[in-house]
Amino acid sequence: GINAEYGNTTNAESIVEFRLLIRARTMTRYVLLFDGACVMCNHTVHFVADRDPAHQFDYASLQSPYGRAMIEHYKMPDDLSTVVVFDKETEQFYTKAHAAIFVASLLTSPLAYLSFLLYLPSFLLNPFYTLVAQCRYKLFGKFGSDADEDACRYNPALKQYIVDRNRFFPFDSTRKE
């Protein structure tokens, strides 16, 4: 199953409930999962949100209960060195360089012109992404040791698009938003 907090996903009803709750969470189409302890990743979330006036994304740290449940349920890579973009409609996900370029392609900025890079194979794009991912803590720093507590330094305007332990527990109806 996903874990005790989220229920047993071997039950068909729980799987359907989990998928419906992911889709219904907000009117957004995508979930951007990121390393919540990474300072660079947190700044990137703010950068994306500032350039996403259509509010296409929800955001969750990979360390959050929601992020952990999505990783397990959808068999995503369990790797903090990658960003994951999940498409709620198709239930597909993108990782590493393709995820970053996909996000950039949806933004209202000159970065949208990078979308042509999505046609390049991963083996050409991922080495640069991996290099940055390996150096991100040294270059930009890391938040405290409790990744769930320090998951993200959100700006209040972003709050409604943040999916974290205080906002969304799909299988625990006793918790309040």
PDB file of C-alpha atoms in Angstrom:
ATOM      1  CA  GLY A   1       0.000   0.000   0.000  1.00  0.00           C
ATOM      2  CA  ILE A   2       0.941   3.641  -0.092  1.00  0.00           C
ATOM      3  CA  ASN A   3       1.514   3.759   3.657  1.00  0.00           C
ATOM      4  CA  ALA A   4      -0.527   3.596   6.838  1.00  0.00           C
ATOM      5  CA  GLU A   5      -1.341   7.284   6.655  1.00  0.00           C
ATOM      6  CA  TYR A   6      -2.803   7.037   3.156  1.00  0.00           C
ATOM      7  CA  GLY A   7      -4.557   3.702   3.229  1.00  0.00           C
ATOM      8  CA  ASN A   8      -4.121   0.472   1.337  1.00  0.00           C
ATOM      9  CA  THR A   9      -3.742   0.968  -2.411  1.00  0.00           C
ATOM     10  CA  THR A  10      -4.213  -2.712  -3.137  1.00  0.00           C
ATOM     11  CA  ASN A  11      -7.913  -2.010  -2.604  1.00  0.00           C
ATOM     12  CA  ALA A  12      -9.396  -0.910  -5.961  1.00  0.00           C
ATOM     13  CA  GLU A  13     -11.656   1.629  -4.235  1.00  0.00           C
ATOM     14  CA  SER A  14      -8.655   3.321  -2.585  1.00  0.00           C
ATOM     15  CA  ILE A  15      -6.821   3.556  -5.909  1.00  0.00           C
ATOM     16  CA  VAL A  16      -9.817   5.208  -7.574  1.00  0.00           C
ATOM     17  CA  GLU A  17     -10.265   7.530  -4.578  1.00  0.00           C
ATOM     18  CA  PHE A  18      -6.583   8.522  -4.659  1.00  0.00           C
ATOM     19  CA  ARG A  19      -6.713   9.315  -8.399  1.00  0.00           C
ATOM     20  CA  LEU A  20      -9.918  11.325  -8.070  1.00  0.00           C
ATOM     21  CA  LEU A  21      -8.534  13.318  -5.150  1.00  0.00           C
ATOM     22  CA  ILE A  22      -5.331  14.109  -7.032  1.00  0.00           C
ATOM     23  CA  ARG A  23      -7.345  15.417  -9.974  1.00  0.00           C
ATOM     24  CA  ALA A  24      -9.861  17.301  -7.840  1.00  0.00           C
ATOM     25  CA  ARG A  25      -7.296  18.926  -5.533  1.00  0.00           C
ATOM     26  CA  THR A  26      -7.554  22.182  -7.502  1.00  0.00           C
ATOM     27  CA  MET A  27      -8.294  23.133 -11.052  1.00  0.00           C
ATOM     28  CA  THR A  28      -4.617  22.832 -11.936  1.00  0.00           C
ATOM     29  CA  ARG A  29      -3.451  20.265 -14.450  1.00  0.00           C
ATOM     30  CA  TYR A  30       0.070  19.529 -13.186  1.00  0.00           C
ATOM     31  CA  VAL A  31       1.816  18.782  -9.910  1.00  0.00           C
ATOM     32  CA  LEU A  32       5.420  19.918  -9.612  1.00  0.00           C
ATOM     33  CA  LEU A  33       7.300  17.758  -7.085  1.00  0.00           C
ATOM     34  CA  PHE A  34      10.631  19.142  -5.896  1.00  0.00           C
ATOM     35  CA  ASP A  35      13.281  18.679  -3.216  1.00  0.00           C
ATOM     36  CA  GLY A  36      11.832  20.682  -0.339  1.00  0.00           C
ATOM     37  CA  ALA A  37      15.168  20.924   1.487  1.00  0.00           C
ATOM     38  CA  CYS A  38      16.909  22.471  -1.526  1.00  0.00           C
ATOM     39  CA  VAL A  39      17.182  26.278  -1.501  1.00  0.00           C
ATOM     40  CA  MET A  40      17.589  26.413  -5.291  1.00  0.00           C
ATOM     41  CA  CYS A  41      14.516  24.206  -5.785  1.00  0.00           C
ATOM     42  CA  ASN A  42      12.420  26.435  -3.524  1.00  0.00           C
ATOM     43  CA  HIS A  43      13.483  29.535  -5.441  1.00  0.00           C
ATOM     44  CA  THR A  44      12.630  27.719  -8.659  1.00  0.00           C
ATOM     45  CA  VAL A  45       9.092  27.072  -7.381  1.00  0.00           C
ATOM     46  CA  HIS A  46       8.666  30.812  -6.784  1.00  0.00           C
ATOM     47  CA  PHE A  47      10.156  31.579 -10.203  1.00  0.00           C
ATOM     48  CA  VAL A  48       7.702  29.201 -11.880  1.00  0.00           C
ATOM     49  CA  ALA A  49       4.707  30.494  -9.914  1.00  0.00           C
ATOM     50  CA  ASP A  50       5.551  34.091 -10.795  1.00  0.00           C
ATOM     51  CA  ARG A  51       5.558  33.188 -14.499  1.00  0.00           C
ATOM     52  CA  ASP A  52       2.479  30.964 -14.460  1.00  0.00           C
ATOM     53  CA  PRO A  53      -0.506  33.347 -14.493  1.00  0.00           C
ATOM     54  CA  ALA A  54      -2.801  30.515 -15.637  1.00  0.00           C
ATOM     55  CA  HIS A  55      -1.992  28.615 -12.402  1.00  0.00           C
ATOM     56  CA  GLN A  56      -1.322  25.335 -14.164  1.00  0.00           C
ATOM     57  CA  PHE A  57       0.705  23.877 -11.279  1.00  0.00           C
ATOM     58  CA  ASP A  58       0.256  22.638  -7.766  1.00  0.00           C
ATOM     59  CA  TYR A  59       3.513  22.280  -5.808  1.00  0.00           C
ATOM     60  CA  ALA A  60       4.601  19.643  -3.315  1.00  0.00           C
ATOM     61  CA  SER A  61       7.927  18.636  -1.897  1.00  0.00           C
ATOM     62  CA  LEU A  62       9.128  15.125  -2.647  1.00  0.00           C
ATOM     63  CA  GLN A  63       9.543  14.649   1.120  1.00  0.00           C
ATOM     64  CA  SER A  64       5.945  15.556   1.991  1.00  0.00           C
ATOM     65  CA  PRO A  65       3.367  12.848   2.675  1.00  0.00           C
ATOM     66  CA  TYR A  66       1.576  13.815  -0.538  1.00  0.00           C
ATOM     67  CA  GLY A  67       4.808  13.644  -2.539  1.00  0.00           C
ATOM     68  CA  ARG A  68       5.771  10.304  -0.994  1.00  0.00           C
ATOM     69  CA  ALA A  69       2.302   8.880  -1.744  1.00  0.00           C
ATOM     70  CA  MET A  70       2.453  10.018  -5.372  1.00  0.00           C
ATOM     71  CA  ILE A  71       5.925   8.540  -5.824  1.00  0.00           C
ATOM     72  CA  GLU A  72       4.805   5.186  -4.501  1.00  0.00           C
ATOM     73  CA  HIS A  73       1.385   5.108  -6.147  1.00  0.00           C
ATOM     74  CA  TYR A  74       2.569   6.096  -9.639  1.00  0.00           C
ATOM     75  CA  LYS A  75       5.922   4.265  -9.441  1.00  0.00           C
ATOM     76  CA  MET A  76       7.904   7.477  -9.914  1.00  0.00           C
ATOM     77  CA  PRO A  77      11.643   7.589  -9.268  1.00  0.00           C
ATOM     78  CA  ASP A  78      12.373   7.871  -5.556  1.00  0.00           C
ATOM     79  CA  ASP A  79      15.197  10.315  -6.108  1.00  0.00           C
ATOM     80  CA  LEU A  80      15.587  13.744  -4.506  1.00  0.00           C
ATOM     81  CA  SER A  81      17.988  14.807  -7.236  1.00  0.00           C
ATOM     82  CA  THR A  82      15.180  15.190  -9.765  1.00  0.00           C
ATOM     83  CA  VAL A  83      12.180  17.388 -10.219  1.00  0.00           C
ATOM     84  CA  VAL A  84       9.021  15.513 -11.205  1.00  0.00           C
ATOM     85  CA  VAL A  85       6.135  16.971 -13.178  1.00  0.00           C
ATOM     86  CA  PHE A  86       2.956  14.918 -13.010  1.00  0.00           C
ATOM     87  CA  ASP A  87       0.135  15.415 -15.528  1.00  0.00           C
ATOM     88  CA  LYS A  88      -3.142  14.744 -13.711  1.00  0.00           C
ATOM     89  CA  GLU A  89      -5.101  14.177 -16.930  1.00  0.00           C
ATOM     90  CA  THR A  90      -2.821  11.612 -18.556  1.00  0.00           C
ATOM     91  CA  GLU A  91      -1.249  10.297 -15.320  1.00  0.00           C
ATOM     92  CA  GLN A  92       2.176  10.562 -16.960  1.00  0.00           C
ATOM     93  CA  PHE A  93       5.223  12.143 -15.410  1.00  0.00           C
ATOM     94  CA  TYR A  94       8.404  13.813 -16.579  1.00  0.00           C
ATOM     95  CA  THR A  95      11.700  13.830 -14.698  1.00  0.00           C
ATOM     96  CA  LYS A  96      15.074  15.567 -14.782  1.00  0.00           C
ATOM     97  CA  ALA A  97      15.829  17.774 -17.806  1.00  0.00           C
ATOM     98  CA  HIS A  98      12.618  16.931 -19.637  1.00  0.00           C
ATOM     99  CA  ALA A  99      10.587  17.970 -16.576  1.00  0.00           C
ATOM    100  CA  ALA A 100      12.466  21.269 -16.292  1.00  0.00           C
ATOM    101  CA  ILE A 101      12.099  22.034 -19.994  1.00  0.00           C
ATOM    102  CA  PHE A 102       8.438  21.016 -19.969  1.00  0.00           C
ATOM    103  CA  VAL A 103       7.765  23.453 -17.111  1.00  0.00           C
ATOM    104  CA  ALA A 104       9.693  26.211 -18.908  1.00  0.00           C
ATOM    105  CA  SER A 105       7.670  25.596 -22.069  1.00  0.00           C
ATOM    106  CA  LEU A 106       4.443  26.463 -20.204  1.00  0.00           C
ATOM    107  CA  LEU A 107       5.650  29.717 -18.670  1.00  0.00           C
ATOM    108  CA  THR A 108       5.111  33.274 -19.833  1.00  0.00           C
ATOM    109  CA  SER A 109       8.738  34.145 -20.281  1.00  0.00           C
ATOM    110  CA  PRO A 110      11.431  33.779 -22.916  1.00  0.00           C
ATOM    111  CA  LEU A 111      12.114  30.357 -21.369  1.00  0.00           C
ATOM    112  CA  ALA A 112       9.066  29.043 -23.235  1.00  0.00           C
ATOM    113  CA  TYR A 113      11.192  29.111 -26.371  1.00  0.00           C
ATOM    114  CA  LEU A 114      13.213  26.227 -24.921  1.00  0.00           C
ATOM    115  CA  SER A 115      10.346  23.848 -25.678  1.00  0.00           C
ATOM    116  CA  PHE A 116      12.124  22.646 -28.833  1.00  0.00           C
ATOM    117  CA  LEU A 117      14.581  20.889 -26.494  1.00  0.00           C
ATOM    118  CA  LEU A 118      11.820  18.444 -25.509  1.00  0.00           C
ATOM    119  CA  TYR A 119      12.485  16.673 -28.800  1.00  0.00           C
ATOM    120  CA  LEU A 120      16.065  15.857 -27.818  1.00  0.00           C
ATOM    121  CA  PRO A 121      16.771  12.504 -26.154  1.00  0.00           C
ATOM    122  CA  SER A 122      17.405  12.309 -22.420  1.00  0.00           C
ATOM    123  CA  PHE A 123      20.982  11.123 -22.842  1.00  0.00           C
ATOM    124  CA  LEU A 124      21.826  14.518 -24.369  1.00  0.00           C
ATOM    125  CA  LEU A 125      19.964  16.635 -21.811  1.00  0.00           C
ATOM    126  CA  ASN A 126      20.342  14.821 -18.499  1.00  0.00           C
ATOM    127  CA  PRO A 127      24.133  15.077 -17.997  1.00  0.00           C
ATOM    128  CA  PHE A 128      23.906  18.859 -17.540  1.00  0.00           C
ATOM    129  CA  TYR A 129      20.836  18.477 -15.310  1.00  0.00           C
ATOM    130  CA  THR A 130      22.619  15.818 -13.225  1.00  0.00           C
ATOM    131  CA  LEU A 131      25.682  18.041 -12.800  1.00  0.00           C
ATOM    132  CA  VAL A 132      23.563  20.900 -11.445  1.00  0.00           C
ATOM    133  CA  ALA A 133      21.569  18.497  -9.231  1.00  0.00           C
ATOM    134  CA  GLN A 134      24.753  17.084  -7.704  1.00  0.00           C
ATOM    135  CA  CYS A 135      26.109  20.550  -6.885  1.00  0.00           C
ATOM    136  CA  ARG A 136      22.886  22.317  -5.840  1.00  0.00           C
ATOM    137  CA  TYR A 137      23.397  22.037  -2.057  1.00  0.00           C
ATOM    138  CA  LYS A 138      27.000  23.267  -2.290  1.00  0.00           C
ATOM    139  CA  LEU A 139      26.106  26.151  -4.587  1.00  0.00           C
ATOM    140  CA  PHE A 140      22.798  27.291  -3.100  1.00  0.00           C
ATOM    141  CA  GLY A 141      22.479  25.635   0.317  1.00  0.00           C
ATOM    142  CA  LYS A 142      20.036  23.385   2.095  1.00  0.00           C
ATOM    143  CA  PHE A 143      17.284  24.046   4.599  1.00  0.00           C
ATOM    144  CA  GLY A 144      17.222  22.341   8.018  1.00  0.00           C
ATOM    145  CA  SER A 145      17.441  18.637   8.625  1.00  0.00           C
ATOM    146  CA  ASP A 146      13.675  18.118   8.987  1.00  0.00           C
ATOM    147  CA  ALA A 147      12.715  18.176   5.321  1.00  0.00           C
ATOM    148  CA  ASP A 148       8.987  17.986   6.061  1.00  0.00           C
ATOM    149  CA  GLU A 149       9.060  20.966   8.444  1.00  0.00           C
ATOM    150  CA  ASP A 150      11.314  23.008   6.163  1.00  0.00           C
ATOM    151  CA  ALA A 151       9.696  21.795   2.968  1.00  0.00           C
ATOM    152  CA  CYS A 152       9.272  25.192   1.379  1.00  0.00           C
ATOM    153  CA  ARG A 153       9.419  28.864   2.217  1.00  0.00           C
ATOM    154  CA  TYR A 154       6.202  29.771   0.447  1.00  0.00           C
ATOM    155  CA  ASN A 155       4.993  33.202  -0.364  1.00  0.00           C
ATOM    156  CA  PRO A 156       1.400  33.718   0.889  1.00  0.00           C
ATOM    157  CA  ALA A 157       0.084  34.237  -2.650  1.00  0.00           C
ATOM    158  CA  LEU A 158       1.217  30.694  -3.493  1.00  0.00           C
ATOM    159  CA  LYS A 159      -0.498  29.054  -0.513  1.00  0.00           C
ATOM    160  CA  GLN A 160      -3.573  27.814  -2.365  1.00  0.00           C
ATOM    161  CA  TYR A 161      -1.347  25.942  -4.845  1.00  0.00           C
ATOM    162  CA  ILE A 162       0.813  24.246  -2.220  1.00  0.00           C
ATOM    163  CA  VAL A 163       0.038  20.614  -1.533  1.00  0.00           C
ATOM    164  CA  ASP A 164       1.711  19.718   1.742  1.00  0.00           C
ATOM    165  CA  ARG A 165       1.099  18.072   5.075  1.00  0.00           C
ATOM    166  CA  ASN A 166      -1.101  20.950   6.238  1.00  0.00           C
ATOM    167  CA  ARG A 167      -3.222  21.149   3.096  1.00  0.00           C
ATOM    168  CA  PHE A 168      -3.939  17.678   1.750  1.00  0.00           C
ATOM    169  CA  PHE A 169      -4.164  14.200   3.225  1.00  0.00           C
ATOM    170  CA  PRO A 170      -6.162  12.126   0.740  1.00  0.00           C
ATOM    171  CA  PHE A 171      -7.113   9.238   2.990  1.00  0.00           C
ATOM    172  CA  ASP A 172      -7.477  10.994   6.342  1.00  0.00           C
ATOM    173  CA  SER A 173     -10.862  12.698   6.586  1.00  0.00           C
ATOM    174  CA  THR A 174     -10.222  13.640  10.229  1.00  0.00           C
ATOM    175  CA  ARG A 175      -7.614  16.241   9.283  1.00  0.00           C
ATOM    176  CA  LYS A 176      -8.701  19.771   8.508  1.00  0.00           C
ATOM    177  CA  GLU A 177      -7.373  22.046   5.781  1.00  0.00           C
TER     178      GLU A 177
END
